Coordinates of N, CA, C and O in Angstrom, one line a residue:
M1 N -8.4 24.9 8.2 CA -7.6 23.7 8.1 C -6.4 23.8 9.0 O -5.9 24.9 9.3
S2 N -5.9 22.6 9.5 CA -4.8 22.6 10.3 C -3.8 21.5 9.9 O -4.2 20.5 9.3
I3 N -2.5 21.8 10.2 CA -1.5 20.7 10.0 C -1.5 19.9 11.3 O -1.3 20.5 12.4
L4 N -1.6 18.6 11.1 CA -1.7 17.7 12.3 C -0.3 17.1 12.6 O 0.5 16.9 11.7
K5 N -0.1 16.8 13.9 CA 1.1 16.2 14.3 C 1.1 14.7 13.9 O 0.1 14.0 14.1
I6 N 2.2 14.2 13.3 CA 2.3 12.9 12.8 C 2.9 12.0 14.0 O 4.0 12.3 14.5
A7 N 2.2 10.9 14.3 CA 2.7 9.9 15.3 C 3.9 9.2 14.7 O 4.0 8.9 13.5
R8 N 4.9 9.0 15.6 CA 6.1 8.2 15.1 C 6.1 6.8 15.7 O 5.4 6.6 16.7
M9 N 6.8 6.0 15.0 CA 6.9 4.6 15.4 C 7.2 4.5 17.0 O 8.1 5.2 17.5
G10 N 6.5 3.7 17.6 CA 6.5 3.5 19.1 C 5.3 4.1 19.8 O 5.0 3.7 20.9
H11 N 4.6 5.0 19.1 CA 3.4 5.6 19.7 C 2.3 4.5 19.6 O 2.1 3.8 18.6
P12 N 1.6 4.2 20.7 CA 0.5 3.2 20.7 C -0.5 3.3 19.7 O -1.1 2.3 19.2
I13 N -0.8 4.5 19.2 CA -1.9 4.6 18.2 C -1.5 3.9 16.9 O -2.4 3.4 16.2
L14 N -0.2 3.8 16.6 CA 0.2 3.1 15.4 C 0.1 1.6 15.5 O 0.2 0.9 14.4
A15 N -0.1 1.1 16.7 CA -0.2 -0.4 16.8 C -1.7 -0.8 17.0 O -2.0 -2.0 17.1
A16 N -2.6 0.2 17.1 CA -4.0 -0.1 17.3 C -4.7 -0.3 16.0 O -4.4 0.3 15.0
V17 N -5.8 -1.1 16.0 CA -6.7 -1.2 14.9 C -7.7 -0.1 14.9 O -8.3 0.2 15.9
A18 N -7.8 0.7 13.8 CA -8.7 1.8 13.7 C -10.2 1.3 13.6 O -10.5 0.3 13.1
E19 N -11.0 2.2 14.1 CA -12.5 1.9 14.2 C -13.1 2.3 12.8 O -12.7 3.3 12.3
P20 N -14.1 1.6 12.4 CA -14.8 2.0 11.2 C -15.6 3.3 11.4 O -16.0 3.6 12.6
V21 N -15.7 4.1 10.4 CA -16.4 5.3 10.5 C -17.9 5.1 10.3 O -18.3 4.5 9.2
Q22 N -18.8 5.5 11.2 CA -20.2 5.2 11.0 C -20.9 6.1 10.0 O -21.7 5.7 9.2
D23 N -20.5 7.4 9.9 CA -21.0 8.3 8.9 C -19.9 9.0 8.1 O -19.4 10.0 8.6
P24 N -19.5 8.4 7.0 CA -18.4 8.9 6.2 C -18.7 10.4 5.7 O -17.7 11.0 5.3
T25 N -19.9 10.9 5.7 CA -20.2 12.2 5.2 C -20.4 13.2 6.4 O -20.8 14.4 6.1
S26 N -20.0 12.8 7.6 CA -20.2 13.7 8.7 C -19.3 15.0 8.6 O -18.3 14.9 8.0
H27 N -19.7 16.0 9.3 CA -18.9 17.2 9.4 C -17.5 16.9 10.0 O -16.5 17.4 9.5
A28 N -17.5 16.0 11.0 CA -16.2 15.7 11.6 C -15.2 15.0 10.6 O -14.0 15.3 10.6
I29 N -15.8 14.1 9.8 CA -14.9 13.5 8.8 C -14.5 14.4 7.7 O -13.3 14.4 7.2
K30 N -15.3 15.3 7.3 CA -14.9 16.4 6.3 C -13.8 17.3 6.9 O -12.9 17.6 6.2
A31 N -14.0 17.6 8.1 CA -12.9 18.5 8.8 C -11.6 17.7 8.9 O -10.5 18.2 8.6
L32 N -11.7 16.4 9.2 CA -10.5 15.5 9.3 C -9.9 15.4 7.9 O -8.7 15.5 7.8
A33 N -10.7 15.2 6.9 CA -10.2 15.1 5.5 C -9.4 16.4 5.1 O -8.3 16.3 4.6
N34 N -10.0 17.5 5.4 CA -9.3 18.8 5.1 C -7.9 18.9 5.8 O -6.9 19.3 5.3
D35 N -7.9 18.5 7.1 CA -6.7 18.6 7.9 C -5.7 17.6 7.4 O -4.5 17.9 7.3
M36 N -6.1 16.4 7.0 CA -5.2 15.4 6.4 C -4.6 15.8 5.1 O -3.4 15.6 4.9
I37 N -5.4 16.5 4.3 CA -4.9 17.0 3.0 C -3.8 18.1 3.3 O -2.7 18.0 2.7
E38 N -4.1 19.0 4.2 CA -3.1 20.0 4.5 C -1.9 19.4 5.1 O -0.8 19.8 4.8
T39 N -2.0 18.4 6.0 CA -0.9 17.7 6.6 C -0.1 17.0 5.5 O 1.2 17.1 5.5
L40 N -0.7 16.3 4.6 CA 0.0 15.6 3.5 C 0.8 16.6 2.7 O 1.9 16.4 2.3
Y41 N 0.1 17.7 2.4 CA 0.8 18.8 1.6 C 2.0 19.3 2.3 O 2.9 19.9 1.7
D42 N 2.0 19.3 3.6 CA 3.1 19.8 4.4 C 4.3 18.8 4.5 O 5.3 19.1 5.1
T43 N 4.1 17.6 4.0 CA 5.2 16.6 4.1 C 5.7 16.3 2.7 O 5.3 16.8 1.7
A44 N 6.6 15.3 2.7 CA 7.1 14.8 1.4 C 6.5 13.5 1.1 O 7.0 12.7 0.2
G45 N 5.4 13.1 1.7 CA 4.8 11.8 1.5 C 3.8 11.9 0.3 O 3.4 12.9 -0.2
N46 N 3.3 10.6 0.0 CA 2.2 10.6 -1.0 C 1.1 9.8 -0.5 O 0.2 9.4 -1.2
G47 N 1.1 9.5 0.9 CA 0.0 8.9 1.5 C 0.0 9.1 3.0 O 1.0 9.4 3.6
L48 N -1.2 9.0 3.6 CA -1.3 9.3 5.0 C -2.6 8.6 5.5 O -3.6 8.6 4.9
A49 N -2.5 8.0 6.7 CA -3.6 7.3 7.3 C -4.0 8.1 8.6 O -3.2 8.8 9.2
A50 N -5.3 8.1 8.9 CA -5.8 8.9 10.1 C -5.1 8.5 11.4 O -4.8 9.3 12.2
T51 N -4.7 7.2 11.5 CA -4.0 6.8 12.7 C -2.6 7.5 12.8 O -2.2 7.7 13.9
Q52 N -2.1 7.9 11.7 CA -0.8 8.6 11.8 C -0.9 10.0 12.3 O 0.1 10.6 12.7
V53 N -2.1 10.5 12.3 CA -2.4 11.9 12.8 C -3.2 11.8 14.1 O -4.0 12.6 14.4
H54 N -3.1 10.6 14.8 CA -3.6 10.4 16.1 C -5.2 10.3 16.1 O -5.8 10.6 17.1
V55 N -5.8 9.9 15.0 CA -7.2 9.7 14.9 C -7.5 8.2 14.6 O -7.1 7.8 13.5
P56 N -8.0 7.5 15.6 CA -8.2 6.0 15.4 C -9.4 5.6 14.5 O -10.2 4.8 14.9
Q57 N -9.5 6.2 13.3 CA -10.6 5.9 12.4 C -10.1 5.5 11.1 O -9.0 5.8 10.7
R58 N -10.9 4.7 10.3 CA -10.5 4.2 9.1 C -10.6 5.2 7.9 O -11.6 5.2 7.2
V59 N -9.6 6.0 7.8 CA -9.5 7.0 6.8 C -8.1 7.1 6.2 O -7.2 7.1 7.0
I60 N -8.0 7.1 4.9 CA -6.7 7.2 4.3 C -6.7 8.3 3.2 O -7.8 8.6 2.6
I61 N -5.6 8.8 2.8 CA -5.4 9.7 1.7 C -4.2 9.4 0.9 O -3.2 9.0 1.6
F62 N -4.2 9.5 -0.4 CA -3.0 9.2 -1.2 C -3.1 9.8 -2.6 O -4.2 10.2 -3.0
F63 N -2.0 9.9 -3.3 CA -2.0 10.2 -4.7 C -0.8 9.5 -5.3 O 0.1 9.0 -4.5
Q64 N -0.7 9.5 -6.6 CA 0.5 8.8 -7.2 C 0.9 9.6 -8.5 O 0.0 10.0 -9.2
T65 N 2.1 9.9 -8.7 CA 2.6 10.6 -9.8 C 2.9 9.6 -11.0 O 3.1 8.4 -10.7
N66 N 3.0 10.1 -12.2 CA 3.4 9.3 -13.3 C 4.9 9.0 -13.3 O 5.4 8.2 -14.1
E67 N 5.6 9.7 -12.5 CA 7.1 9.6 -12.4 C 7.5 8.6 -11.4 O 6.7 8.3 -10.4
E68 N 8.7 8.1 -11.5 CA 9.2 7.2 -10.5 C 9.3 7.9 -9.1 O 9.7 9.1 -9.1
W69 N 8.9 7.3 -8.0 CA 9.0 7.9 -6.8 C 10.5 8.2 -6.4 O 11.3 7.3 -6.7
S70 N 10.8 9.3 -5.9 CA 12.2 9.7 -5.6 C 12.3 10.0 -4.1 O 11.5 10.6 -3.5
F71 N 13.5 9.5 -3.6 CA 13.8 9.8 -2.2 C 14.3 11.2 -2.1 O 14.6 11.7 -1.0
D72 N 14.6 11.9 -3.2 CA 15.1 13.3 -3.1 C 14.3 14.2 -2.3 O 14.8 15.1 -1.6
R73 N 12.9 14.1 -2.4 CA 12.0 15.0 -1.8 C 12.2 15.0 -0.3 O 12.0 16.0 0.4
L74 N 12.7 13.9 0.3 CA 12.8 13.7 1.7 C 13.9 14.5 2.3 O 14.0 14.7 3.5
D75 N 14.8 15.0 1.4 CA 16.0 15.8 1.9 C 15.6 17.3 2.1 O 16.3 18.0 2.6
E76 N 14.4 17.7 1.5 CA 14.0 19.0 1.6 C 13.6 19.4 3.1 O 13.0 18.6 3.8
P77 N 13.9 20.6 3.5 CA 13.5 21.0 4.9 C 12.0 21.0 5.0 O 11.3 21.4 4.0
P78 N 11.4 20.7 6.1 CA 10.0 20.7 6.3 C 9.3 22.0 6.0 O 8.2 22.1 5.6
A79 N 10.1 23.1 6.2 CA 9.5 24.4 5.9 C 9.1 24.6 4.5 O 8.3 25.4 4.2
R80 N 9.7 23.9 3.5 CA 9.4 24.0 2.1 C 8.2 23.0 1.9 O 8.4 21.8 1.8
R81 N 7.0 23.5 1.8 CA 5.9 22.7 1.7 C 5.8 22.0 0.3 O 6.1 22.6 -0.7
F82 N 5.5 20.7 0.4 CA 5.4 19.9 -0.9 C 3.9 20.0 -1.3 O 3.1 19.8 -0.5
R83 N 3.7 20.2 -2.6 CA 2.4 20.1 -3.1 C 2.4 19.0 -4.2 O 3.3 18.9 -4.9
P84 N 1.3 18.2 -4.3 CA 1.3 17.3 -5.4 C 1.4 18.0 -6.7 O 1.0 19.1 -6.8
P85 N 2.1 17.3 -7.7 CA 2.3 18.0 -9.0 C 1.0 18.3 -9.7 O -0.1 17.8 -9.3
A86 N 1.1 19.0 -10.8 CA -0.1 19.4 -11.6 C -0.8 18.1 -12.0 O -0.2 17.0 -12.1
D87 N -2.1 18.2 -12.3 CA -2.9 17.0 -12.6 C -2.3 16.2 -13.8 O -2.5 15.0 -13.8
N88 N -1.7 16.9 -14.7 CA -1.1 16.1 -15.9 C 0.0 15.2 -15.5 O 0.5 14.4 -16.3
R89 N 0.6 15.4 -14.3 CA 1.6 14.5 -13.8 C 1.1 13.5 -12.8 O 1.9 12.7 -12.3
L90 N -0.1 13.5 -12.6 CA -0.7 12.5 -11.6 C -1.3 11.3 -12.3 O -2.1 11.5 -13.3
S91 N -0.9 10.1 -11.9 CA -1.5 8.9 -12.5 C -2.7 8.5 -11.6 O -3.6 7.9 -12.1
V92 N -2.7 8.9 -10.4 CA -3.8 8.7 -9.4 C -4.0 10.1 -8.7 O -3.1 10.6 -8.1
P93 N -5.2 10.7 -8.9 CA -5.5 12.0 -8.3 C -5.5 11.8 -6.7 O -5.6 10.7 -6.2
L94 N -5.4 12.9 -6.1 CA -5.5 13.0 -4.6 C -6.8 12.3 -4.3 O -7.9 12.7 -4.7
T95 N -6.7 11.2 -3.5 CA -7.9 10.4 -3.2 C -8.0 10.2 -1.7 O -7.0 9.9 -1.0
L96 N -9.2 10.5 -1.1 CA -9.4 10.3 0.3 C -10.5 9.3 0.5 O -11.6 9.5 -0.1
L97 N -10.3 8.2 1.2 CA -11.2 7.1 1.3 C -11.5 6.9 2.8 O -10.6 6.8 3.6
V98 N -12.8 6.7 3.0 CA -13.3 6.3 4.4 C -13.7 4.8 4.3 O -14.3 4.4 3.4
N99 N -13.3 4.1 5.4 CA -13.5 2.7 5.5 C -13.0 1.9 4.2 O -13.7 1.1 3.6
P100 N -11.7 2.2 3.8 CA -11.2 1.5 2.7 C -11.0 0.0 2.9 O -10.7 -0.4 4.1
E101 N -11.0 -0.8 1.9 CA -10.7 -2.2 2.0 C -10.1 -2.6 0.6 O -10.4 -1.9 -0.4
Y102 N -9.3 -3.6 0.6 CA -8.8 -4.1 -0.7 C -8.7 -5.6 -0.7 O -8.7 -6.2 0.4
E103 N -8.5 -6.1 -1.9 CA -8.3 -7.6 -2.0 C -7.3 -7.8 -3.2 O -7.3 -7.0 -4.1
P104 N -6.4 -8.8 -3.0 CA -5.5 -9.0 -4.1 C -6.2 -9.5 -5.4 O -7.2 -10.2 -5.3
V105 N -5.6 -9.2 -6.5 CA -6.0 -9.8 -7.8 C -4.9 -10.7 -8.2 O -3.8 -10.2 -8.7
G106 N -5.0 -12.0 -8.0 CA -4.0 -12.9 -8.2 C -3.0 -13.0 -7.1 O -3.1 -12.4 -6.1
D107 N -2.0 -13.9 -7.3 CA -1.0 -14.1 -6.3 C 0.3 -13.4 -6.5 O 1.3 -13.5 -5.7
D108 N 0.5 -12.7 -7.7 CA 1.7 -12.0 -8.0 C 2.1 -11.0 -6.9 O 1.2 -10.2 -6.5
T109 N 3.4 -11.0 -6.5 CA 3.8 -10.0 -5.6 C 5.1 -9.3 -6.2 O 5.7 -9.8 -7.1
V110 N 5.4 -8.2 -5.6 CA 6.6 -7.5 -6.0 C 7.2 -6.8 -4.8 O 6.5 -6.5 -3.8
E111 N 8.6 -6.7 -4.8 CA 9.3 -6.1 -3.7 C 9.7 -4.7 -4.1 O 10.1 -4.4 -5.2
G112 N 9.6 -3.8 -3.1 CA 10.0 -2.4 -3.4 C 10.3 -1.7 -2.1 O 9.8 -2.1 -1.0
Y113 N 11.1 -0.7 -2.1 CA 11.4 0.1 -0.9 C 10.2 1.0 -0.6 O 9.6 1.6 -1.5
E114 N 10.0 1.2 0.7 CA 8.9 2.0 1.2 C 9.5 2.9 2.3 O 10.3 2.5 3.0
G115 N 9.0 4.1 2.3 CA 9.3 5.0 3.4 C 8.0 5.3 4.1 O 6.9 4.8 3.7
C116 N 8.0 6.0 5.2 CA 6.8 6.2 6.0 C 7.0 7.5 6.8 O 8.1 7.7 7.4
L117 N 6.0 8.3 6.8 CA 6.1 9.6 7.6 C 6.2 9.3 9.1 O 6.7 10.1 9.8
S118 N 5.8 8.1 9.5 CA 5.9 7.8 11.0 C 7.2 7.1 11.3 O 7.5 6.9 12.5
I119 N 8.1 6.9 10.3 CA 9.4 6.3 10.5 C 10.4 7.2 9.7 O 10.9 6.7 8.7
P120 N 10.5 8.5 10.0 CA 11.3 9.4 9.2 C 12.7 9.0 9.0 O 13.4 8.5 9.9
G121 N 13.2 9.2 7.7 CA 14.6 9.0 7.4 C 14.9 7.5 7.0 O 16.1 7.3 6.6
L122 N 14.0 6.6 7.2 CA 14.3 5.2 6.9 C 13.5 4.7 5.8 O 12.4 5.2 5.5
A123 N 14.0 3.6 5.1 CA 13.2 2.9 4.1 C 13.5 1.4 4.2 O 14.6 1.0 4.7
G124 N 12.5 0.6 3.8 CA 12.7 -0.8 3.9 C 12.1 -1.5 2.7 O 11.1 -1.0 2.1
K125 N 12.6 -2.6 2.4 CA 12.1 -3.4 1.2 C 11.0 -4.3 1.7 O 11.1 -5.1 2.7
V126 N 9.8 -4.1 1.1 CA 8.6 -4.8 1.5 C 8.0 -5.5 0.3 O 8.0 -5.0 -0.8
R127 N 7.5 -6.7 0.5 CA 6.8 -7.4 -0.6 C 5.3 -7.1 -0.5 O 4.7 -7.3 0.6
R128 N 4.7 -6.7 -1.6 CA 3.3 -6.4 -1.6 C 2.6 -7.1 -2.8 O 3.3 -7.5 -3.8
Y129 N 1.3 -7.2 -2.8 CA 0.6 -7.7 -4.0 C 0.8 -6.7 -5.2 O 0.8 -5.5 -5.0
R130 N 1.1 -7.3 -6.3 CA 1.3 -6.4 -7.5 C 0.0 -5.7 -7.9 O 0.1 -4.5 -8.3
T131 N -1.1 -6.4 -7.9 CA -2.4 -5.9 -8.3 C -3.4 -6.1 -7.3 O -3.5 -7.2 -6.7
I132 N -4.2 -5.1 -7.0 CA -5.3 -5.2 -6.0 C -6.5 -4.5 -6.5 O -6.5 -3.7 -7.5
R133 N -7.6 -4.8 -5.9 CA -8.9 -4.1 -6.1 C -9.2 -3.4 -4.8 O -9.2 -4.1 -3.8
Y134 N -9.5 -2.1 -4.8 CA -9.9 -1.5 -3.6 C -11.1 -0.7 -3.7 O -11.6 -0.3 -4.8
R135 N -11.7 -0.4 -2.6 CA -12.9 0.4 -2.6 C -13.0 1.2 -1.2 O -12.4 0.8 -0.2
G136 N -13.8 2.3 -1.3 CA -14.0 3.1 -0.1 C -15.0 4.2 -0.4 O -15.4 4.4 -1.6
I137 N -15.4 5.0 0.5 CA -16.4 6.0 0.4 C -15.6 7.4 0.6 O -14.8 7.5 1.4
T138 N -16.0 8.3 -0.3 CA -15.4 9.7 -0.1 C -16.2 10.4 1.0 O -17.3 10.0 1.2
P139 N -15.7 11.5 1.5 CA -16.5 12.3 2.4 C -17.7 12.9 1.8 O -18.6 13.4 2.5
D140 N -17.8 12.9 0.5 CA -19.0 13.4 -0.2 C -20.0 12.2 -0.4 O -21.1 12.5 -1.0
G141 N -19.7 11.0 0.1 CA -20.6 9.9 0.0 C -20.5 9.1 -1.3 O -21.3 8.2 -1.6
Q142 N -19.5 9.4 -2.2 CA -19.3 8.7 -3.4 C -18.5 7.4 -3.2 O -17.5 7.4 -2.4
L143 N -19.0 6.3 -3.8 CA -18.2 5.0 -3.8 C -17.1 5.1 -4.8 O -17.3 5.4 -5.9
V144 N -15.9 4.8 -4.3 CA -14.7 4.7 -5.2 C -14.3 3.2 -5.3 O -14.1 2.6 -4.2
E145 N -14.2 2.7 -6.5 CA -13.8 1.3 -6.7 C -12.8 1.4 -7.8 O -13.1 1.9 -8.9
R146 N -11.6 0.9 -7.6 CA -10.5 0.9 -8.6 C -9.7 -0.4 -8.5 O -9.6 -1.0 -7.5
T147 N -9.1 -0.7 -9.6 CA -8.0 -1.7 -9.7 C -6.7 -1.0 -9.8 O -6.6 0.0 -10.5
A148 N -5.7 -1.4 -9.0 CA -4.4 -0.7 -8.9 C -3.3 -1.7 -9.1 O -3.4 -2.9 -8.6
E149 N -2.2 -1.3 -9.6 CA -1.0 -2.1 -9.7 C 0.2 -1.3 -9.5 O 0.1 0.0 -9.5
G150 N 1.3 -1.9 -9.2 CA 2.6 -1.2 -9.0 C 2.6 -0.3 -7.8 O 2.1 -0.6 -6.8
A151 N 3.1 0.9 -8.0 CA 3.3 1.9 -6.9 C 1.9 2.3 -6.4 O 1.8 2.5 -5.2
H152 N 0.9 2.4 -7.2 CA -0.5 2.7 -6.8 C -1.0 1.7 -5.8 O -1.5 2.0 -4.7
A153 N -0.8 0.4 -6.2 CA -1.2 -0.7 -5.3 C -0.4 -0.7 -4.0 O -0.9 -0.9 -2.9
Q154 N 0.9 -0.4 -4.1 CA 1.8 -0.3 -2.9 C 1.3 0.7 -1.9 O 1.2 0.4 -0.7
V155 N 1.0 1.9 -2.4 CA 0.6 3.0 -1.4 C -0.7 2.7 -0.7 O -0.9 2.9 0.5
V156 N -1.7 2.1 -1.5 CA -3.0 1.7 -0.9 C -2.8 0.6 0.2 O -3.3 0.8 1.3
Q157 N -2.0 -0.4 -0.1 CA -1.7 -1.4 0.9 C -1.0 -0.9 2.1 O -1.3 -1.2 3.2
H158 N 0.0 0.0 1.9 CA 0.7 0.6 3.0 C -0.2 1.4 3.9 O -0.2 1.2 5.1
E159 N -1.1 2.2 3.3 CA -2.0 3.0 4.2 C -3.0 2.2 4.9 O -3.4 2.4 6.0
C160 N -3.5 1.2 4.2 CA -4.5 0.2 4.8 C -3.8 -0.5 6.0 O -4.5 -0.8 7.0
D161 N -2.6 -0.9 5.8 CA -1.8 -1.5 6.9 C -1.9 -0.6 8.2 O -2.0 -1.1 9.3
H162 N -1.7 0.7 8.0 CA -1.7 1.6 9.2 C -3.0 1.5 9.9 O -3.1 1.5 11.1
L163 N -4.1 1.3 9.2 CA -5.4 1.2 9.8 C -5.6 -0.1 10.6 O -6.4 -0.2 11.5
D164 N -4.7 -1.1 10.3 CA -4.7 -2.4 11.0 C -3.6 -2.5 12.1 O -3.3 -3.5 12.6
G165 N -2.9 -1.3 12.3 CA -1.9 -1.3 13.3 C -0.6 -1.9 12.9 O 0.2 -2.4 13.7
I166 N -0.3 -1.9 11.6 CA 0.9 -2.6 11.0 C 1.8 -1.5 10.4 O 1.3 -0.8 9.5
L167 N 3.1 -1.5 10.7 CA 4.0 -0.6 10.1 C 4.9 -1.5 9.1 O 5.1 -2.7 9.4
Y168 N 5.4 -0.8 8.1 CA 6.1 -1.6 7.1 C 7.2 -2.5 7.6 O 7.4 -3.6 7.0
P169 N 8.0 -2.1 8.6 CA 9.0 -3.1 9.1 C 8.5 -4.5 9.5 O 9.2 -5.5 9.3
E170 N 7.2 -4.5 9.9 CA 6.6 -5.8 10.3 C 6.4 -6.6 9.0 O 6.2 -7.8 9.2
R171 N 6.4 -6.1 7.9 CA 6.2 -6.8 6.6 C 7.5 -7.2 6.0 O 7.5 -7.9 5.0
M172 N 8.6 -6.7 6.5 CA 9.9 -7.0 5.9 C 10.3 -8.4 6.2 O 10.1 -8.9 7.3
T173 N 10.9 -9.1 5.3 CA 11.4 -10.4 5.5 C 12.9 -10.5 5.9 O 13.3 -11.4 6.5
D174 N 13.6 -9.4 5.7 CA 15.0 -9.3 6.1 C 15.3 -7.9 6.5 O 15.3 -6.9 5.7
L175 N 15.6 -7.7 7.8 CA 15.9 -6.4 8.3 C 17.2 -5.8 7.7 O 17.5 -4.6 7.9
K176 N 18.0 -6.6 7.0 CA 19.2 -6.1 6.3 C 18.7 -5.1 5.2 O 19.5 -4.3 4.7
D177 N 17.5 -5.2 4.8 CA 16.9 -4.3 3.8 C 16.3 -3.0 4.4 O 15.6 -2.3 3.7
L178 N 16.6 -2.8 5.7 CA 16.1 -1.5 6.3 C 17.3 -0.6 6.2 O 18.4 -1.0 6.7
T179 N 17.1 0.6 5.7 CA 18.3 1.5 5.5 C 17.8 2.9 5.6 O 16.7 3.3 5.6
F180 N 18.8 3.8 5.9 CA 18.5 5.2 5.9 C 18.3 5.6 4.4 O 18.9 5.1 3.5
M181 N 17.4 6.5 4.2 CA 17.0 7.0 2.9 C 18.2 7.6 2.2 O 18.4 7.4 1.0
T182 N 19.1 8.3 2.9 CA 20.3 8.9 2.3 C 21.2 7.8 1.8 O 21.8 8.0 0.7
E183 N 21.3 6.7 2.5 CA 22.1 5.6 2.0 C 21.5 4.9 0.7 O 22.2 4.6 -0.2
L184 N 20.2 4.8 0.8 CA 19.5 4.2 -0.4 C 19.7 5.1 -1.6 O 19.9 4.6 -2.7
K185 N 19.6 6.4 -1.4 CA 19.8 7.3 -2.5 C 21.2 7.2 -3.1 O 21.3 7.2 -4.3
L186 N 22.2 7.1 -2.2 CA 23.5 6.9 -2.7 C 23.7 5.6 -3.5 O 24.3 5.6 -4.6
R187 N 23.1 4.5 -3.0 CA 23.2 3.2 -3.7 C 22.5 3.3 -5.1 O 22.9 2.8 -6.0
Q188 N 21.3 4.0 -5.1 CA 20.6 4.1 -6.3 C 21.4 5.0 -7.3 O 21.3 4.7 -8.5
G189 N 22.1 5.9 -6.8 CA 23.0 6.8 -7.7 C 24.1 6.0 -8.3 O 24.6 6.3 -9.4
E190 N 24.6 5.0 -7.6 CA 25.7 4.1 -8.1 C 25.2 3.1 -9.1 O 26.0 2.7 -9.9
A191 N 24.0 2.8 -9.1 CA 23.5 1.8 -10.1 C 23.3 2.3 -11.5 O 23.3 3.4 -11.8

């Protein structure tokens, strides 16, 4: 397994639409899956798209904890590897999907701050569907179909946007809501 380099905003791969994977169970996809897992573990993120690691294919990985997402982790030096918490703290287990797609369940939306490994140090307020239904294939060939809401729905929509060449600032309605994570953390501490 290898830790892959993460593309940063401005790199052309992040603006491109990813190609569908013809064989989700291929050796190449399994190798990519392992590398994406290792790369995610090396970051402070909870989701990653293949395009972020310079692979123009429709593959995403994510997990979600039972706890509120915290910007504190982003202050840790990269040398301190982050591992997802124990299973009893996960509301959504580590999930890797090939050719994922989602659809909204209703018209309800919610705004929340998002960060992105491709835009380090910044966070922006983005409006997303509150509840979605998503599906995809695992590298083992299993179909995954779930209904998600809240932060779970947010991370899936964020990662799927990467596959369509969209970064979260493009979803923002007011760039005044783009901030450094350290400033956001200070504001949250004052509340």
